[in-house]
mmCIF file of C-alpha atoms in Angstrom:
data_model
loop_
_atom_site.group_PDB
_atom_site.id
_atom_site.type_symbol
_atom_site.label_atom_id
_atom_site.label_comp_id
_atom_site.label_asym_id
_atom_site.label_seq_id
_atom_site.Cartn_x
_atom_site.Cartn_y
_atom_site.Cartn_z
ATOM 1 C CA UNK F 1 18.578 13.519 -0.773
ATOM 2 C CA UNK F 2 18.976 14.564 -4.397
ATOM 3 C CA UNK F 3 18.793 12.202 -7.357
ATOM 4 C CA UNK F 4 20.947 12.736 -10.459
ATOM 5 C CA UNK F 5 19.225 13.902 -13.627
ATOM 6 C CA UNK F 6 17.888 10.910 -15.509
ATOM 7 C CA UNK F 7 20.103 9.505 -18.236
ATOM 8 C CA UNK F 8 17.879 9.113 -21.361
ATOM 9 C CA UNK F 9 19.320 5.640 -21.855
ATOM 10 C CA UNK F 10 18.650 4.579 -18.271
ATOM 11 C CA UNK F 11 15.774 2.357 -17.224
ATOM 12 C CA UNK F 12 15.500 4.323 -13.957
ATOM 13 C CA UNK F 13 13.228 7.354 -13.982
ATOM 14 C CA UNK F 14 13.717 8.432 -10.376
ATOM 15 C CA UNK F 15 14.537 7.155 -6.891
ATOM 16 C CA UNK F 16 12.316 7.963 -3.924
ATOM 17 C CA UNK F 17 13.739 8.019 -0.415
ATOM 18 C CA UNK F 18 10.657 7.582 1.801
ATOM 19 C CA UNK F 19 10.005 9.945 4.647
ATOM 20 C CA UNK F 20 10.006 8.148 7.984
ATOM 21 C CA UNK F 21 7.779 8.683 10.996
ATOM 22 C CA UNK F 22 7.780 7.047 14.411
ATOM 23 C CA UNK F 23 4.363 6.061 15.727
ATOM 24 C CA UNK F 24 5.269 5.336 19.324
ATOM 25 C CA UNK F 25 8.072 2.871 18.591
ATOM 26 C CA UNK F 26 6.505 1.721 15.344
ATOM 27 C CA UNK F 27 8.339 3.041 12.281
ATOM 28 C CA UNK F 28 6.541 3.757 9.016
ATOM 29 C CA UNK F 29 8.257 4.654 5.736
ATOM 30 C CA UNK F 30 6.040 6.459 3.205
ATOM 31 C CA UNK F 31 7.215 5.993 -0.386
ATOM 32 C CA UNK F 32 4.083 7.306 -2.134
ATOM 33 C CA UNK F 33 3.048 10.008 -2.561
ATOM 34 C CA UNK F 34 6.303 11.971 -2.632
ATOM 35 C CA UNK F 35 7.594 15.173 -4.205
ATOM 36 C CA UNK F 36 9.515 13.017 -6.700
ATOM 37 C CA UNK F 37 6.637 10.756 -7.657
ATOM 38 C CA UNK F 38 2.971 11.125 -6.855
ATOM 39 C CA UNK F 39 1.653 7.914 -8.401
ATOM 40 C CA UNK F 40 2.823 4.683 -10.031
ATOM 41 C CA UNK F 41 0.028 3.344 -12.206
ATOM 42 C CA UNK F 42 -3.102 3.505 -10.032
ATOM 43 C CA UNK F 43 -1.041 3.299 -6.808
ATOM 44 C CA UNK F 44 -1.311 6.620 -4.965
ATOM 45 C CA UNK F 45 0.044 5.534 -1.564
ATOM 46 C CA UNK F 46 2.636 3.041 -0.338
ATOM 47 C CA UNK F 47 3.774 2.565 3.269
ATOM 48 C CA UNK F 48 6.226 0.088 4.719
ATOM 49 C CA UNK F 49 5.210 -0.790 8.278
ATOM 50 C CA UNK F 50 8.097 -1.750 10.549
ATOM 51 C CA UNK F 51 9.818 -4.080 10.959
ATOM 52 C CA UNK F 52 9.202 -3.437 14.626
ATOM 53 C CA UNK F 53 9.235 -5.378 17.873
ATOM 54 C CA UNK F 54 6.344 -4.414 20.116
ATOM 55 C CA UNK F 55 6.738 -5.121 23.808
ATOM 56 C CA UNK F 56 4.245 -7.234 25.727
ATOM 57 C CA UNK F 57 1.190 -5.139 26.493
ATOM 58 C CA UNK F 58 1.647 -2.983 23.403
ATOM 59 C CA UNK F 59 0.040 -3.216 20.003
ATOM 60 C CA UNK F 60 -0.858 -1.470 16.804
ATOM 61 C CA UNK F 61 -3.945 0.697 17.318
ATOM 62 C CA UNK F 62 -5.278 2.575 14.297
ATOM 63 C CA UNK F 63 -8.627 3.923 15.515
ATOM 64 C CA UNK F 64 -11.712 4.028 13.272
ATOM 65 C CA UNK F 65 -11.258 6.409 10.342
ATOM 66 C CA UNK F 66 -12.916 6.939 6.931
ATOM 67 C CA UNK F 67 -11.867 6.451 3.300
ATOM 68 C CA UNK F 68 -13.372 7.378 -0.073
ATOM 69 C CA UNK F 69 -12.380 6.805 -3.707
ATOM 70 C CA UNK F 70 -9.773 4.076 -3.203
ATOM 71 C CA UNK F 71 -9.018 0.481 -2.353
ATOM 72 C CA UNK F 72 -6.690 -0.258 0.557
ATOM 73 C CA UNK F 73 -4.368 -3.254 0.193
ATOM 74 C CA UNK F 74 -2.777 -4.691 3.341
ATOM 75 C CA UNK F 75 -0.037 -7.321 3.061
ATOM 76 C CA UNK F 76 2.024 -8.480 6.035
ATOM 77 C CA UNK F 77 5.512 -9.967 6.226
ATOM 78 C CA UNK F 78 5.285 -10.599 9.977
ATOM 79 C CA UNK F 79 2.702 -10.291 12.736
ATOM 80 C CA UNK F 80 -1.079 -9.987 12.672
ATOM 81 C CA UNK F 81 -3.660 -7.216 12.348
ATOM 82 C CA UNK F 82 -7.404 -7.340 12.970
ATOM 83 C CA UNK F 83 -9.436 -5.398 10.402
ATOM 84 C CA UNK F 84 -12.917 -4.180 11.381
ATOM 85 C CA UNK F 85 -15.142 -2.019 9.205
ATOM 86 C CA UNK F 86 -18.509 -0.319 9.225
ATOM 87 C CA UNK F 87 -19.980 -2.923 6.872
ATOM 88 C CA UNK F 88 -19.545 -5.522 9.643
ATOM 89 C CA UNK F 89 -16.432 -7.308 8.376
ATOM 90 C CA UNK F 90 -14.000 -8.593 10.997
ATOM 91 C CA UNK F 91 -10.867 -10.286 9.669
ATOM 92 C CA UNK F 92 -7.447 -11.122 11.075
ATOM 93 C CA UNK F 93 -4.741 -10.815 8.439
ATOM 94 C CA UNK F 94 -1.603 -12.949 8.707
ATOM 95 C CA UNK F 95 1.648 -12.926 6.692
ATOM 96 C CA UNK F 96 1.208 -13.725 2.999
ATOM 97 C CA UNK F 97 -2.523 -12.961 2.996
ATOM 98 C CA UNK F 98 -4.335 -10.053 1.320
ATOM 99 C CA UNK F 99 -6.944 -7.701 2.747
ATOM 100 C CA UNK F 100 -8.512 -5.675 -0.086
ATOM 101 C CA UNK F 101 -11.018 -3.062 1.058
ATOM 102 C CA UNK F 102 -12.828 -0.919 -1.508
ATOM 103 C CA UNK F 103 -13.973 2.365 0.009
ATOM 104 C CA UNK F 104 -15.964 3.669 -2.951
ATOM 105 C CA UNK F 105 -18.387 6.326 -1.762
ATOM 106 C CA UNK F 106 -17.248 5.801 1.829
ATOM 107 C CA UNK F 107 -16.317 3.262 4.474
ATOM 108 C CA UNK F 108 -14.989 3.393 8.048
ATOM 109 C CA UNK F 109 -12.500 0.890 9.440
ATOM 110 C CA UNK F 110 -9.963 0.252 12.191
ATOM 111 C CA UNK F 111 -6.751 -1.778 12.342
ATOM 112 C CA UNK F 112 -5.471 -3.165 15.630
ATOM 113 C CA UNK F 113 -3.229 -5.902 16.972
ATOM 114 C CA UNK F 114 -5.167 -9.009 18.084
ATOM 115 C CA UNK F 115 -5.862 -9.183 21.809
ATOM 116 C CA UNK F 116 -3.970 -12.468 22.151
ATOM 117 C CA UNK F 117 -0.841 -11.000 20.513
ATOM 118 C CA UNK F 118 -0.559 -8.241 23.117
ATOM 119 C CA UNK F 119 0.246 -10.688 25.911
ATOM 120 C CA UNK F 120 3.744 -11.240 24.504
ATOM 121 C CA UNK F 121 6.377 -9.535 22.412
ATOM 122 C CA UNK F 122 5.292 -9.358 18.802
ATOM 123 C CA UNK F 123 7.029 -8.483 15.563
ATOM 124 C CA UNK F 124 5.159 -6.677 12.845
ATOM 125 C CA UNK F 125 6.158 -5.735 9.314
ATOM 126 C CA UNK F 126 4.428 -5.341 5.992
ATOM 127 C CA UNK F 127 3.069 -3.067 3.312
ATOM 128 C CA UNK F 128 -0.063 -1.027 2.875
ATOM 129 C CA UNK F 129 -0.984 0.471 -0.489
ATOM 130 C CA UNK F 130 -3.862 2.542 -1.782
ATOM 131 C CA UNK F 131 -5.155 2.030 -5.310
ATOM 132 C CA UNK F 132 -7.164 4.917 -6.755
ATOM 133 C CA UNK F 133 -10.456 3.812 -8.268
ATOM 134 C CA UNK F 134 -11.279 4.674 -11.888
ATOM 135 C CA UNK F 135 -13.255 7.911 -12.042
ATOM 136 C CA UNK F 136 -16.466 6.162 -13.082
ATOM 137 C CA UNK F 137 -16.126 3.843 -10.055
ATOM 138 C CA UNK F 138 -15.107 6.348 -7.378
ATOM 139 C CA UNK F 139 -18.613 6.305 -5.875
ATOM 140 C CA UNK F 140 -19.107 2.544 -6.093
ATOM 141 C CA UNK F 141 -20.495 0.527 -3.182
ATOM 142 C CA UNK F 142 -17.941 -0.171 -0.457
ATOM 143 C CA UNK F 143 -16.732 -3.753 -0.062
ATOM 144 C CA UNK F 144 -14.130 -6.008 1.507
ATOM 145 C CA UNK F 145 -12.472 -9.264 0.458
ATOM 146 C CA UNK F 146 -9.821 -11.415 2.136
ATOM 147 C CA UNK F 147 -7.573 -13.947 0.434
ATOM 148 C CA UNK F 148 -5.525 -16.569 2.264
ATOM 149 C CA UNK F 149 -1.936 -17.205 1.224
ATOM 150 C CA UNK F 150 -2.862 -20.571 -0.308
ATOM 151 C CA UNK F 151 -5.230 -18.873 -2.770
ATOM 152 C CA UNK F 152 -2.648 -16.475 -4.246
ATOM 153 C CA UNK F 153 -0.785 -17.281 -7.442
ATOM 154 C CA UNK F 154 2.962 -17.858 -7.208
ATOM 155 C CA UNK F 155 5.865 -17.904 -9.634
ATOM 156 C CA UNK F 156 9.038 -19.765 -8.663
ATOM 157 C CA UNK F 157 12.482 -20.279 -10.126
ATOM 158 C CA UNK F 158 15.961 -21.057 -8.886
ATOM 159 C CA UNK F 159 16.534 -18.708 -5.970
ATOM 160 C CA UNK F 160 13.376 -16.666 -6.532
ATOM 161 C CA UNK F 161 9.831 -16.897 -5.234
ATOM 162 C CA UNK F 162 7.119 -14.404 -6.147
ATOM 163 C CA UNK F 163 3.643 -14.185 -4.686
ATOM 164 C CA UNK F 164 1.224 -12.284 -6.922
ATOM 165 C CA UNK F 165 -0.780 -10.029 -4.623
ATOM 166 C CA UNK F 166 -2.908 -8.514 -7.398
ATOM 167 C CA UNK F 167 -2.962 -8.336 -11.170
ATOM 168 C CA UNK F 168 -0.592 -10.269 -13.431
ATOM 169 C CA UNK F 169 3.165 -10.738 -13.118
ATOM 170 C CA UNK F 170 5.677 -13.312 -14.423
ATOM 171 C CA UNK F 171 2.940 -15.120 -16.346
ATOM 172 C CA UNK F 172 0.737 -15.619 -13.276
ATOM 173 C CA UNK F 173 -2.504 -13.847 -12.369
ATOM 174 C CA UNK F 174 -3.809 -13.213 -8.858
ATOM 175 C CA UNK F 175 -7.316 -14.258 -7.888
ATOM 176 C CA UNK F 176 -7.858 -10.810 -6.340
ATOM 177 C CA UNK F 177 -10.210 -8.823 -8.628
ATOM 178 C CA UNK F 178 -9.177 -5.271 -9.543
ATOM 179 C CA UNK F 179 -10.938 -2.392 -11.271
ATOM 180 C CA UNK F 180 -7.937 -1.220 -13.309
ATOM 181 C CA UNK F 181 -4.913 -2.791 -15.062
ATOM 182 C CA UNK F 182 -2.172 -3.193 -12.434
ATOM 183 C CA UNK F 183 0.321 -5.558 -10.860
ATOM 184 C CA UNK F 184 1.556 -5.979 -7.297
ATOM 185 C CA UNK F 185 3.966 -8.736 -6.321
ATOM 186 C CA UNK F 186 5.980 -9.837 -3.286
ATOM 187 C CA UNK F 187 9.335 -11.141 -4.573
ATOM 188 C CA UNK F 188 12.011 -12.889 -2.495
ATOM 189 C CA UNK F 189 15.471 -13.307 -4.018
ATOM 190 C CA UNK F 190 18.489 -15.238 -2.832
ATOM 191 C CA UNK F 191 21.890 -13.551 -3.076
ATOM 192 C CA UNK F 192 23.128 -13.239 -6.644
ATOM 193 C CA UNK F 193 19.794 -14.118 -8.246
ATOM 194 C CA UNK F 194 18.532 -11.983 -11.122
ATOM 195 C CA UNK F 195 14.924 -11.347 -12.084
ATOM 196 C CA UNK F 196 13.591 -9.532 -15.158
ATOM 197 C CA UNK F 197 10.662 -7.123 -14.831
ATOM 198 C CA UNK F 198 8.903 -6.978 -18.215
ATOM 199 C CA UNK F 199 7.786 -3.725 -19.858
ATOM 200 C CA UNK F 200 4.144 -4.696 -20.407
ATOM 201 C CA UNK F 201 2.866 -1.856 -18.191
ATOM 202 C CA UNK F 202 3.716 1.786 -18.767
ATOM 203 C CA UNK F 203 4.386 2.629 -15.101
ATOM 204 C CA UNK F 204 6.467 0.334 -12.897
ATOM 205 C CA UNK F 205 8.459 0.505 -9.682
ATOM 206 C CA UNK F 206 10.299 -1.674 -7.189
ATOM 207 C CA UNK F 207 10.194 -1.041 -3.460
ATOM 208 C CA UNK F 208 13.135 -2.651 -1.669
ATOM 209 C CA UNK F 209 11.810 -3.863 1.669
ATOM 210 C CA UNK F 210 14.993 -5.642 2.794
ATOM 211 C CA UNK F 211 18.432 -6.458 1.442
ATOM 212 C CA UNK F 212 20.081 -4.651 -1.468
ATOM 213 C CA UNK F 213 19.397 -4.839 -5.201
ATOM 214 C CA UNK F 214 21.612 -3.962 -8.157
ATOM 215 C CA UNK F 215 20.027 -2.293 -11.185
ATOM 216 C CA UNK F 216 22.154 -1.198 -14.156
ATOM 217 C CA UNK F 217 25.285 -1.525 -12.042
ATOM 218 C CA UNK F 218 23.937 0.706 -9.265
ATOM 219 C CA UNK F 219 23.201 -0.720 -5.806
ATOM 220 C CA UNK F 220 19.983 0.306 -4.061
ATOM 221 C CA UNK F 221 19.579 -0.353 -0.348
ATOM 222 C CA UNK F 222 16.441 -1.237 1.596
ATOM 223 C CA UNK F 223 13.909 1.537 2.002
ATOM 224 C CA UNK F 224 14.099 2.844 -1.570
ATOM 225 C CA UNK F 225 11.409 3.065 -4.232
ATOM 226 C CA UNK F 226 13.038 2.761 -7.659
ATOM 227 C CA UNK F 227 10.711 4.043 -10.381
ATOM 228 C CA UNK F 228 11.373 2.801 -13.913
ATOM 229 C CA UNK F 229 11.072 4.551 -17.251
ATOM 230 C CA UNK F 230 8.494 3.047 -19.628
ATOM 231 C CA UNK F 231 9.284 0.832 -22.563
ATOM 232 C CA UNK F 232 12.143 -1.454 -21.587
ATOM 233 C CA UNK F 233 12.515 -4.557 -19.391
ATOM 234 C CA UNK F 234 14.513 -4.071 -16.192
ATOM 235 C CA UNK F 235 16.927 -6.585 -14.638
ATOM 236 C CA UNK F 236 17.173 -6.607 -10.841
ATOM 237 C CA UNK F 237 19.900 -8.645 -9.132
ATOM 238 C CA UNK F 238 20.007 -9.306 -5.402
ATOM 239 C CA UNK F 239 23.349 -8.381 -3.831
ATOM 240 C CA UNK F 240 22.332 -10.351 -0.737
ATOM 241 C CA UNK F 241 19.082 -11.994 0.280
ATOM 242 C CA UNK F 242 16.427 -9.453 -0.655
ATOM 243 C CA UNK F 243 12.703 -8.876 -0.556
ATOM 244 C CA UNK F 244 11.115 -6.436 -2.961
ATOM 245 C CA UNK F 245 7.630 -5.332 -3.908
ATOM 246 C CA UNK F 246 7.012 -4.864 -7.628
ATOM 247 C CA UNK F 247 4.078 -2.626 -8.476
ATOM 248 C CA UNK F 248 2.555 -0.495 -11.192
ATOM 249 C CA UNK F 249 0.065 -0.520 -14.020
ATOM 250 C CA UNK F 250 -1.482 1.759 -16.579
ATOM 251 C CA UNK F 251 -1.565 5.512 -15.813
ATOM 252 C CA UNK F 252 -4.548 6.912 -13.966
ATOM 253 C CA UNK F 253 -7.424 8.290 -16.046
ATOM 254 C CA UNK F 254 -6.705 11.822 -14.833
ATOM 255 C CA UNK F 255 -5.176 13.538 -11.796
ATOM 256 C CA UNK F 256 -6.205 12.672 -8.258
ATOM 257 C CA UNK F 257 -6.436 14.738 -5.103
ATOM 258 C CA UNK F 258 -5.032 12.880 -2.093
ATOM 259 C CA UNK F 259 -5.782 14.394 1.295
ATOM 260 C CA UNK F 260 -5.672 12.582 4.642
ATOM 261 C CA UNK F 261 -7.512 9.275 4.012
ATOM 262 C CA UNK F 262 -9.428 10.480 0.967
ATOM 263 C CA UNK F 263 -8.704 10.124 -2.758
ATOM 264 C CA UNK F 264 -10.829 11.736 -5.445
ATOM 265 C CA UNK F 265 -10.724 13.357 -8.861
ATOM 266 C CA UNK F 266 -12.669 16.231 -7.248
ATOM 267 C CA UNK F 267 -11.334 18.552 -4.535
ATOM 268 C CA UNK F 268 -14.925 19.462 -3.654
ATOM 269 C CA UNK F 269 -15.727 15.790 -3.040
ATOM 270 C CA UNK F 270 -12.845 15.565 -0.569
ATOM 271 C CA UNK F 271 -14.058 18.672 1.247
ATOM 272 C CA UNK F 272 -17.533 17.134 1.431
ATOM 273 C CA UNK F 273 -16.135 13.866 2.813
ATOM 274 C CA UNK F 274 -14.301 15.739 5.553
ATOM 275 C CA UNK F 275 -17.473 17.619 6.465
ATOM 276 C CA UNK F 276 -19.457 14.373 6.496
ATOM 277 C CA UNK F 277 -16.934 12.722 8.806
ATOM 278 C CA UNK F 278 -16.753 15.607 11.257
ATOM 279 C CA UNK F 279 -20.559 15.921 11.356
ATOM 280 C CA UNK F 280 -21.052 12.157 11.821
ATOM 281 C CA UNK F 281 -22.729 11.749 8.448
ATOM 282 C CA UNK F 282 -20.807 8.667 7.325
ATOM 283 C CA UNK F 283 -23.638 6.680 8.926
ATOM 284 C CA UNK F 284 -21.234 3.932 9.956
ATOM 285 C CA UNK F 285 -19.816 2.662 13.199
ATOM 286 C CA UNK F 286 -17.292 -0.146 13.431
ATOM 287 C CA UNK F 287 -18.828 -3.101 15.314
ATOM 288 C CA UNK F 288 -16.645 -3.940 18.292
ATOM 289 C CA UNK F 289 -14.774 -0.628 17.975
ATOM 290 C CA UNK F 290 -17.463 1.991 18.538
ATOM 291 C CA UNK F 291 -15.952 4.217 21.220
ATOM 292 C CA UNK F 292 -12.979 5.818 19.430
ATOM 293 C CA UNK F 293 -12.330 7.601 16.159
ATOM 294 C CA UNK F 294 -9.648 9.692 14.474
ATOM 295 C CA UNK F 295 -10.764 13.310 13.886
ATOM 296 C CA UNK F 296 -9.981 14.847 10.526
ATOM 297 C CA UNK F 297 -7.245 17.489 10.394
ATOM 298 C CA UNK F 298 -7.880 20.957 9.062
ATOM 299 C CA UNK F 299 -8.407 20.997 5.314
ATOM 300 C CA UNK F 300 -5.853 23.230 3.583
ATOM 301 C CA UNK F 301 -6.406 24.044 -0.055
ATOM 302 C CA UNK F 302 -3.654 25.193 -2.379
#
């Protein structure tokens, strides 16, 4: 789908239509990276998971796999996922909670549906984002933190409720620590309600998870990432009940290579990470999930 050339007076820089893939009845829409926009602030990856209804006996099964140079952010709208990693963390994430895993120099993890959820039909939906680490922190120690929904900051008004996943938004600041200036918010709007996204960060975007949103007189349906030009506040009005993710921050401190599950300012570092994974040099197994792993694809260099 083509996007019209940007009007210099418009607050919209570009519109990304995510590519969609079907993972055995589980649909994933990938908004970042795309040919139209590689990054928004430090965000280098954004997936919408579902919404999907998994039949009894089925579940989400992402086998153990590695990451470097990034933090993964998992936020669910529906369902449950069990996170396990090579540092020994085991955590079930539920809707409205935040799993923030910092890969740094390297970590291995898996994501699966809880055993008890597989006995019945289960709905699952949510977002997963990757935040590139600052260059001086790319090789930091790996870590993992979990925040319950009651510990996250919220901003409320008539017909609007925003949960601040990370960073600062609408005058509220999340308790989730970050290594770079950013914001990430889950915003629910009733029909007809308008919200103003301030211009305090240079790079900003809105991902429409459900419903439809009007911006500058143009209606944007669910499954669109609307990227905004810097420098001016943006008004978003819900045409019907809508749920959007607002995200962005300051530009990255240089370009990043993104390949498979790896992010780095160095292409050689990514090649080394692939070699380490394939030769079992990550020196990590995932407790309780030791028997499977995802092999790395072939590394193609441009």
